[in-house]
C-alpha cells in the first residue's frame, strides 16, 4: 500500500467529499493549523465532538499552508516518523470510508424490493440470465468462457466468474434483508390467528355439550314420533309399488299375447300406458323393470313390422289377374287397340271402400306410433320395385307370344334368321324382332298393368290424405299448403286439375281415430309431421310413375334404331300409345314425365331426320333419272292439291301476299281440315303413263273432260289443277308433291316437330330447285339422264313444275305454320319466302332462256341472209313462200309458239312472245336495212319476206296492239318507208 498523503492533503481529501472546498485565507491560518494538529493526532481519544464538528452540515475550510513556513527547506523525510505512526489507522479509516460510500450509493440505487436484482442484471452479463442458458452447449460455453492459451487470461476469467457469483449472492442477501420486515409481520399475524383458533375450538366444545343436553331432554321423543310416521309412509308406498309391479307384469304378459295375435291396436294401448309410467318416473329405481324400455321398444318394433307388412300387402297391387287376362286376349287376338285401356282398368266404388276399410286401422295405428312417414318411404321403394317387376314379368310373358305372331313384321326375314342362328335370342333382340303392330300390343299390355298399379297407388294416396285432413289438432293444414306439398302440376286433356276421390267428412272422428292420436302431445299433431306424411305420400306415387316412365323409355330405347325406319302410320301408333301413357300417368301421378317425354322427342326427331335423309336421297336420284317429259296425273295427287287449297285465305295478311297472279295465301287463322285419305304409294312405281303432247285448255272443265284411265285402271288427267290453273307435270314434280304431303302429315301428327318439319321442307325445296336448275338450265341432264339436247319443250315443262311448286308454297306454309309458336314464325316465314323467291327467279330465268334461244336462232338466220340475197338479183320469178330466211324464221317461231302454247300458261306465253316480237322487229329490220338491193326483183322479194314475217308475227300472243294492229313495230315502219305499204294492206 502506498504511503498516506501528508496531513494537509488527507484533510483536504476528506473535506472535499463532505462539502465544497472554500478558499484558504491567511488570517485563519493559526486556527486551522491547530485544528489539523488535533485531528491528526493518532493517539488522541475519539470523542463525539469529532462527529458534531465534521458533520455533513458543517463546512470546514481547508487550511492553507502557512506562509511563514519555508517550503524549500521541508522535505518528505521530515514527516516520515509521523507517517509511519498513522499509516495503519489511516488505512482503516480509508476502508471504512470507502465502505460507507459504497453502502450509500447502493442504498440510493436499491430503493425497493426487486431493485437489487435489477442492479445485479446490470453488473452481470445478460447471457447468464437467459432461460435457455446451458453451459454444456458449445456456443453458450464459448460465449461465457472463451478459451485462451494464456494462463493469466484463464485466471482472470476465473476471477471474473467468481466476482459475478459474489455480486449475485450479495444482491440476493440485500433483497432478503429488504423483505425481512414483512416476514416478521406475517409471522406475528399467524401467531395471533392461532390464538383465535384455539379460543374458537373451546367455544365449540361448549356449544356441543349444550346441544347434547337439549337433545336428551327435549328432542328424542318428538323424533321417534316422526320416524314412526315416516316408516308408515314408506310401507304404504311399498304397497303401491308392489301393486304397480303386479300391474306392469300383467301388462307385459298381455302385451306379448296381443303382439303374438297381431292385435296392434290393443298392443299400442298397453304400450302407451307403460310408456306413460316410464315417462312419469313411477318405475324409477325398480331394478326388476330396468329393461322395460327396451322391451317396449322391441314390442313397438314388432308392431310396426306387422303394420308395415300389412299396409304394404294391402296397398301394393297384385297384377297377376290383369296379366292373365291380357295374355289370354293377346292369344285370342282381341287386344288390337288401346280403346279398351280406359274401360278395363278401373277401380270401382266397392273396391275403393274395401281398400279404405282395410287401410284405415293400419294408418291410424301407424300414426299412433309416428312411423307413417317411414312406412311410406318403404312403401315408395316397394311400389317402385313392384312396378318394375310387373313390367318385366309382363314383357317376359307376352314376348314369346308376340314373337311367334310377328311373321308379317316389316323387318327383313333375313335379320330374324341371323338372330335365330346365333342361338337363344336375348330379350333386346326379341323386342327388335317384333313387328310394329306386335310392339304396340306389348305397349298396350304394359299400359294396362301400369295403370292398374297406379290407380291402386292413387287410391292409397287419397285415403291417406283424407285421414290426415280429418285429424283433430292445432295444426290443421289448409288446402293451399297441401297443394304446395303435393306439387300437383299436371292437368288432364281438358286442362282441368284432376280431382281426388272424396270421402264423407261426417263420420264420427272418435270412431275414425281411436286411442290417443288426438292428444296434443302426439307427434302426429305437429305440422312438420303432417308435412312429412303428405310429402312421402305424394312421392310414393310420383316415384311409381317415374319408374314406369323409365321402363317404358327403356323399351323404346331398345328399338331406337328401328323406329326411324318405320312408316308414318306405324310410328304414329307407337307415338300415340306413348302419349296416351304419358297423359294417363301424369294425370294420376300429378307431375310431368320429363324423361319419357325427352326419349319420345328424341325418337321423333330421329324419325324425322331419317325420313328427310331418305327423301333427299330419293328426290336427288329421281331428278338425275328424269327425262323431262309430261306424264298423266293420278287423282290422288289432285286430291293432295285440293286438300292444300281447302283453307280460306284472309286478304288482310300482308306477310303472305304473293305476286305474279297467285292468289292470297293462307294465314293459319282457320282451323286445319283433315286431308282426304289416299294410299301412300311411291309415285315412281305408279307413274308409267305414256307421254301426251296434245294441247289442253287450262280450265277444270277441260281437265275433267280429258281425264282417262291409265293402264292400271286408275283415273288420271293430263294436268294438275291448282287454284283453277292446270299445270303439266313430270315424274319428279309429282314425287316432290307426294313428299311434301308426307311432310305435312308429319307436321300434323307430330306437332312438337312442326318447326323442324318447316326446315326440312325448306331444305328439300332448295335441293329440288337447285338440282333442277343444274340439270335443265345448266344442261346437266345431258350427262346424267342421257338427253341429246335441252329443248324448248324441256324448258317449258320445267317452267310448269317450278310454277306449280311456287303456287303451292303459300298453302304448304299455311298448313305447316298451324302448329308453330308465334316466337318462331318470323324466322321461318323469311326462310320460306326466300325459297319462294328462288322459285320465281328460276321460272323467270327459264323464260329468259326461251327468249334467248329464239334470239340465237334469229341471229343465225340473219348471218345467212347476205348469201340468200345474192340470188335475188338473178331470179326472175318471186317465190310466194318467201325466201329461205323467211321460211326458217317463221317455221322456228311457229314451232316455239306451238310448244309453249301446249305447255305454258297463257300469261307466261304472252310474256315470252312479247320479248320475241320486240327482238324480231329490231333485229330483222336492222338486217334488212343494211341490205344493198339493186334490182326490182330483189326489192320485190324483200317486200314479200317482210310481209310473210309480219304475218307470222301478227299471230304471236304478245298482247300488244297499236291502232288495232297486233304486234306493231319496226318492220311495219320499214315496210311503209321502203315500199309505201301500210299495215293491213
Coordinates of N, CA and C in Angstrom, one line a residue, residues 352-490:
X352 N -112.8 -49.5 -53.8 CA -112.3 -48.4 -53.0 C -112.7 -48.4 -51.6
X353 N -114.0 -48.8 -51.4 CA -114.5 -48.9 -50.0 C -113.8 -50.0 -49.2
X354 N -113.6 -51.2 -49.9 CA -112.9 -52.3 -49.2 C -111.5 -51.9 -48.9
X355 N -110.8 -51.2 -49.8 CA -109.4 -50.8 -49.6 C -109.4 -49.8 -48.4
X356 N -110.3 -48.9 -48.4 CA -110.3 -47.9 -47.3 C -110.5 -48.6 -45.9
X357 N -111.5 -49.5 -45.9 CA -111.7 -50.2 -44.6 C -110.5 -51.0 -44.1
X358 N -109.7 -51.5 -45.0 CA -108.5 -52.3 -44.6 C -107.4 -51.3 -44.2
X359 N -107.3 -50.2 -44.9 CA -106.1 -49.4 -44.6 C -106.4 -48.4 -43.5
X360 N -107.6 -48.1 -43.2 CA -107.9 -47.1 -42.1 C -107.3 -47.5 -40.8
X361 N -107.5 -48.7 -40.2 CA -106.9 -49.0 -38.9 C -105.4 -49.1 -39.0
X362 N -104.9 -49.6 -40.1 CA -103.4 -49.6 -40.2 C -102.8 -48.2 -40.2
X363 N -103.4 -47.3 -40.9 CA -102.8 -46.0 -41.0 C -103.0 -45.3 -39.6
X364 N -104.1 -45.5 -39.0 CA -104.3 -44.9 -37.6 C -103.2 -45.4 -36.6
X365 N -103.0 -46.7 -36.7 CA -102.0 -47.3 -35.8 C -100.6 -46.8 -36.1
X366 N -100.3 -46.6 -37.4 CA -99.0 -46.1 -37.8 C -98.9 -44.6 -37.4
X367 N -100.0 -43.9 -37.4 CA -100.0 -42.5 -36.9 C -99.7 -42.5 -35.4
X368 N -100.3 -43.5 -34.6 CA -100.0 -43.5 -33.2 C -98.6 -43.8 -32.9
X369 N -97.9 -44.6 -33.7 CA -96.5 -44.9 -33.5 C -95.6 -43.9 -34.2
X370 N -96.2 -42.9 -34.9 CA -95.4 -41.9 -35.6 C -94.5 -42.5 -36.6
X371 N -94.8 -43.7 -37.2 CA -94.0 -44.4 -38.1 C -94.6 -44.3 -39.6
X372 N -95.6 -43.5 -39.7 CA -96.3 -43.5 -41.0 C -95.3 -42.9 -42.1
X373 N -94.6 -41.8 -41.8 CA -93.6 -41.4 -42.9 C -92.6 -42.5 -43.3
X374 N -92.1 -43.2 -42.2 CA -91.1 -44.2 -42.5 C -91.7 -45.4 -43.4
X375 N -92.9 -45.7 -43.0 CA -93.6 -46.8 -43.7 C -93.9 -46.4 -45.2
X376 N -94.2 -45.1 -45.3 CA -94.5 -44.6 -46.6 C -93.2 -44.6 -47.5
X377 N -92.1 -44.3 -46.9 CA -90.8 -44.5 -47.6 C -90.6 -45.9 -48.1
X378 N -90.8 -46.8 -47.2 CA -90.7 -48.2 -47.6 C -91.7 -48.6 -48.7
X379 N -92.9 -48.0 -48.5 CA -94.0 -48.3 -49.5 C -93.6 -47.7 -50.9
X380 N -92.9 -46.6 -50.8 CA -92.4 -46.0 -52.1 C -91.5 -46.9 -52.8
X381 N -90.5 -47.4 -52.0 CA -89.5 -48.3 -52.6 C -90.1 -49.6 -53.1
X382 N -91.0 -50.1 -52.3 CA -91.7 -51.4 -52.6 C -92.6 -51.2 -53.9
X383 N -93.3 -50.1 -53.9 CA -94.2 -49.8 -55.1 C -93.3 -49.7 -56.3
X384 N -92.2 -49.0 -56.2 CA -91.3 -48.8 -57.4 C -90.8 -50.1 -57.9
X385 N -90.3 -50.9 -56.9 CA -89.7 -52.2 -57.3 C -90.8 -53.1 -57.9
X386 N -92.0 -53.1 -57.3 CA -93.1 -53.9 -57.8 C -93.5 -53.4 -59.2
X387 N -93.5 -52.1 -59.5 CA -93.8 -51.6 -60.8 C -92.8 -52.1 -61.8
X388 N -91.5 -52.1 -61.5 CA -90.5 -52.6 -62.4 C -90.7 -54.1 -62.6
X389 N -90.9 -54.8 -61.5 CA -91.1 -56.3 -61.7 C -92.3 -56.6 -62.5
X390 N -93.4 -55.9 -62.3 CA -94.6 -56.2 -63.0 C -94.4 -56.0 -64.5
X391 N -93.7 -54.9 -64.9 CA -93.5 -54.6 -66.3 C -92.5 -55.7 -66.9
X392 N -91.5 -56.1 -66.1 CA -90.6 -57.1 -66.6 C -91.3 -58.4 -66.8
X393 N -92.2 -58.8 -65.8 CA -92.9 -60.1 -66.0 C -93.8 -60.0 -67.2
X394 N -94.5 -58.9 -67.3 CA -95.4 -58.7 -68.4 C -94.7 -58.9 -69.8
X395 N -93.6 -58.3 -69.9 CA -92.8 -58.4 -71.1 C -92.4 -59.8 -71.4
X396 N -91.9 -60.5 -70.3 CA -91.4 -61.8 -70.4 C -92.5 -62.8 -70.8
X397 N -93.7 -62.6 -70.3 CA -94.8 -63.5 -70.6 C -95.4 -63.3 -72.0
X398 N -95.4 -62.0 -72.5 CA -96.0 -61.7 -73.7 C -95.1 -61.8 -74.9
X399 N -93.8 -61.7 -74.6 CA -92.8 -61.6 -75.7 C -92.8 -62.8 -76.6
X400 N -92.9 -64.0 -75.9 CA -92.9 -65.2 -76.7 C -94.1 -65.3 -77.6
X401 N -95.3 -64.9 -77.1 CA -96.5 -65.0 -77.9 C -96.4 -64.0 -79.1
X402 N -95.9 -62.8 -78.8 CA -95.8 -61.8 -79.9 C -94.8 -62.1 -80.9
X403 N -93.6 -62.7 -80.5 CA -92.6 -63.1 -81.4 C -93.1 -64.1 -82.4
X404 N -93.9 -65.0 -81.9 CA -94.5 -66.1 -82.8 C -95.5 -65.5 -83.8
X405 N -96.1 -64.3 -83.4 CA -97.1 -63.7 -84.3 C -96.5 -62.7 -85.2
X406 N -95.2 -62.4 -85.1 CA -94.6 -61.3 -85.9 C -94.0 -61.8 -87.2
X407 N -94.6 -62.8 -87.8 CA -94.1 -63.3 -89.1 C -94.3 -62.3 -90.2
X408 N -95.4 -61.5 -90.0 CA -95.7 -60.5 -91.0 C -95.1 -59.1 -90.7
X409 N -94.0 -59.1 -89.9 CA -93.4 -57.9 -89.5 C -92.7 -57.2 -90.7
X410 N -92.5 -55.9 -90.5 CA -91.9 -55.2 -91.6 C -90.4 -55.3 -91.6
X411 N -89.8 -56.0 -90.5 CA -88.4 -56.3 -90.5 C -88.1 -57.4 -91.5
X412 N -86.9 -57.4 -92.0 CA -86.5 -58.4 -93.0 C -86.4 -59.7 -92.4
X413 N -86.8 -60.7 -93.1 CA -86.7 -62.1 -92.6 C -85.3 -62.5 -92.4
X414 N -84.4 -62.0 -93.2 CA -83.0 -62.4 -93.1 C -82.4 -62.0 -91.8
X415 N -82.8 -60.8 -91.3 CA -82.3 -60.4 -90.0 C -82.8 -61.3 -88.9
X416 N -84.0 -61.7 -88.9 CA -84.5 -62.7 -87.9 C -83.8 -64.0 -88.0
X417 N -83.5 -64.4 -89.2 CA -82.8 -65.6 -89.4 C -81.4 -65.6 -88.8
X418 N -80.7 -64.5 -89.0 CA -79.4 -64.3 -88.4 C -79.5 -64.4 -86.9
X419 N -80.5 -63.7 -86.3 CA -80.6 -63.8 -84.9 C -80.9 -65.2 -84.4
X420 N -81.7 -65.9 -85.1 CA -82.1 -67.3 -84.7 C -80.9 -68.2 -84.8
X421 N -80.0 -68.0 -85.8 CA -78.8 -68.8 -85.9 C -77.8 -68.6 -84.8
X422 N -77.9 -67.4 -84.2 CA -76.9 -67.1 -83.1 C -77.2 -67.7 -81.8
X423 N -78.2 -68.6 -81.8 CA -78.5 -69.3 -80.5 C -79.8 -68.7 -79.9
X424 N -79.9 -68.7 -78.6 CA -81.1 -68.1 -78.0 C -81.1 -66.6 -78.1
X425 N -82.2 -66.1 -78.5 CA -82.4 -64.6 -78.6 C -82.4 -64.0 -77.3
X426 N -81.7 -62.9 -77.1 CA -81.9 -62.1 -75.9 C -83.2 -61.3 -75.9
X427 N -83.5 -60.8 -74.7 CA -84.8 -60.0 -74.7 C -84.7 -58.8 -75.6
X428 N -83.6 -58.1 -75.7 CA -83.5 -57.0 -76.5 C -83.7 -57.4 -78.0
X429 N -83.1 -58.5 -78.4 CA -83.2 -58.9 -79.8 C -84.6 -59.4 -80.1
X430 N -85.3 -60.0 -79.1 CA -86.7 -60.3 -79.3 C -87.6 -59.1 -79.4
X431 N -87.3 -58.1 -78.7 CA -88.1 -56.8 -78.8 C -87.8 -56.2 -80.2
X432 N -86.6 -56.3 -80.7 CA -86.3 -55.7 -82.0 C -86.9 -56.6 -83.1
X433 N -87.1 -57.8 -82.9 CA -87.7 -58.7 -83.9 C -89.2 -58.6 -84.0
X434 N -89.8 -57.9 -83.1 CA -91.2 -57.7 -83.1 C -91.6 -56.7 -84.2
X435 N -92.7 -57.0 -84.8 CA -93.3 -56.0 -85.8 C -93.8 -54.8 -85.0
X436 N -94.1 -53.8 -85.7 CA -94.6 -52.6 -85.1 C -95.9 -52.8 -84.4
X437 N -96.8 -53.6 -85.1 CA -98.1 -53.9 -84.5 C -97.9 -54.7 -83.3
X438 N -97.1 -55.7 -83.3 CA -96.9 -56.5 -82.1 C -96.3 -55.7 -80.9
X439 N -95.4 -54.8 -81.3 CA -94.8 -54.0 -80.3 C -95.8 -53.1 -79.6
X440 N -96.7 -52.6 -80.5 CA -97.8 -51.7 -79.9 C -98.7 -52.5 -79.0
X441 N -99.0 -53.8 -79.3 CA -99.8 -54.6 -78.5 C -99.0 -54.8 -77.1
X442 N -97.7 -55.0 -77.2 CA -97.0 -55.2 -75.9 C -97.1 -53.9 -75.1
X443 N -97.0 -52.7 -75.7 CA -97.1 -51.5 -75.0 C -98.5 -51.3 -74.4
X444 N -99.5 -51.8 -75.1 CA -100.9 -51.7 -74.6 C -101.0 -52.5 -73.3
X445 N -100.4 -53.7 -73.4 CA -100.5 -54.6 -72.2 C -99.7 -54.0 -71.0
X446 N -98.6 -53.4 -71.3 CA -97.8 -52.8 -70.2 C -98.6 -51.6 -69.7
X447 N -99.3 -50.9 -70.6 CA -100.1 -49.7 -70.2 C -101.2 -50.1 -69.2
X448 N -101.8 -51.2 -69.5 CA -102.9 -51.7 -68.6 C -102.3 -52.1 -67.2
X449 N -101.2 -52.8 -67.2 CA -100.6 -53.2 -66.0 C -100.2 -52.0 -65.1
X450 N -99.5 -51.1 -65.8 CA -99.0 -49.9 -65.1 C -100.2 -49.1 -64.6
X451 N -101.3 -49.0 -65.4 CA -102.4 -48.2 -64.9 C -103.1 -48.8 -63.7
X452 N -103.2 -50.2 -63.7 CA -103.8 -50.8 -62.6 C -103.0 -50.6 -61.3
X453 N -101.7 -50.6 -61.4 CA -100.8 -50.3 -60.2 C -101.0 -48.8 -59.8
X454 N -101.0 -48.0 -60.8 CA -101.1 -46.5 -60.4 C -102.4 -46.1 -59.9
X455 N -103.5 -46.8 -60.4 CA -104.8 -46.5 -59.8 C -104.9 -46.9 -58.3
X456 N -104.3 -48.1 -58.0 CA -104.3 -48.5 -56.6 C -103.5 -47.6 -55.8
X457 N -102.3 -47.2 -56.3 CA -101.5 -46.2 -55.6 C -102.1 -44.9 -55.4
X458 N -102.8 -44.4 -56.4 CA -103.5 -43.1 -56.3 C -104.7 -43.2 -55.3
X459 N -105.3 -44.4 -55.2 CA -106.4 -44.5 -54.2 C -105.8 -44.5 -52.8
X460 N -104.7 -45.2 -52.6 CA -104.0 -45.2 -51.3 C -103.6 -43.8 -50.9
X461 N -103.1 -43.0 -51.9 CA -102.7 -41.6 -51.6 C -103.9 -40.8 -51.2
X462 N -105.1 -41.0 -51.8 CA -106.3 -40.3 -51.4 C -106.8 -40.6 -50.0
X463 N -106.6 -41.9 -49.7 CA -107.1 -42.4 -48.4 C -106.2 -41.7 -47.3
X464 N -104.9 -41.7 -47.5 CA -104.0 -41.1 -46.5 C -104.3 -39.6 -46.4
X465 N -104.5 -38.9 -47.5 CA -104.8 -37.5 -47.4 C -106.2 -37.3 -46.7
X466 N -107.1 -38.1 -47.0 CA -108.4 -38.0 -46.3 C -108.3 -38.2 -44.8
X467 N -107.5 -39.1 -44.4 CA -107.3 -39.4 -42.9 C -106.6 -38.2 -42.3
X468 N -105.5 -37.7 -42.9 CA -104.8 -36.6 -42.4 C -105.6 -35.3 -42.4
X469 N -106.5 -35.2 -43.3 CA -107.4 -34.0 -43.3 C -108.4 -34.0 -42.2
X470 N -108.8 -35.2 -41.7 CA -109.8 -35.4 -40.7 C -109.2 -35.4 -39.3
X471 N -107.9 -35.3 -39.2 CA -107.3 -35.3 -37.8 C -107.6 -34.0 -37.1
X472 N -107.9 -34.2 -35.7 CA -108.1 -33.0 -34.9 C -106.7 -32.6 -34.4
X473 N -106.6 -31.3 -34.1 CA -105.4 -30.8 -33.6 C -105.3 -29.3 -33.8
X474 N -104.2 -28.8 -33.5 CA -104.0 -27.3 -33.6 C -103.3 -26.9 -34.8
X475 N -102.8 -27.9 -35.6 CA -102.0 -27.6 -36.8 C -102.7 -28.2 -38.0
X476 N -103.9 -27.8 -38.3 CA -104.6 -28.3 -39.5 C -104.0 -27.6 -40.7
X477 N -103.8 -28.4 -41.7 CA -103.1 -27.9 -42.9 C -104.2 -27.5 -43.9
X478 N -104.2 -26.3 -44.4 CA -105.2 -25.9 -45.4 C -104.9 -26.5 -46.7
X479 N -105.9 -26.3 -47.6 CA -105.8 -26.9 -49.0 C -104.6 -26.3 -49.7
X480 N -104.3 -25.1 -49.5 CA -103.2 -24.4 -50.2 C -101.9 -25.1 -49.9
X481 N -101.6 -25.3 -48.6 CA -100.4 -26.0 -48.2 C -100.3 -27.4 -48.7
X482 N -101.4 -28.1 -48.7 CA -101.4 -29.5 -49.3 C -101.1 -29.4 -50.8
X483 N -101.6 -28.4 -51.5 CA -101.3 -28.4 -52.9 C -99.9 -28.1 -53.1
X484 N -99.3 -27.2 -52.2 CA -97.8 -26.9 -52.4 C -97.0 -28.1 -52.1
X485 N -97.4 -28.9 -51.1 CA -96.6 -30.1 -50.7 C -96.7 -31.1 -51.9
X486 N -97.9 -31.3 -52.3 CA -98.1 -32.4 -53.3 C -97.5 -32.0 -54.7
X487 N -97.4 -30.7 -55.0 CA -96.8 -30.2 -56.2 C -97.6 -30.8 -57.4
X488 N -98.9 -30.7 -57.3 CA -99.7 -31.3 -58.4 C -99.8 -30.2 -59.5
X489 N -99.0 -30.5 -60.6 CA -99.0 -29.5 -61.7 C -99.4 -30.2 -63.0
X490 N -99.9 -31.4 -63.0 CA -100.3 -32.0 -64.2 C -101.8 -31.8 -64.4

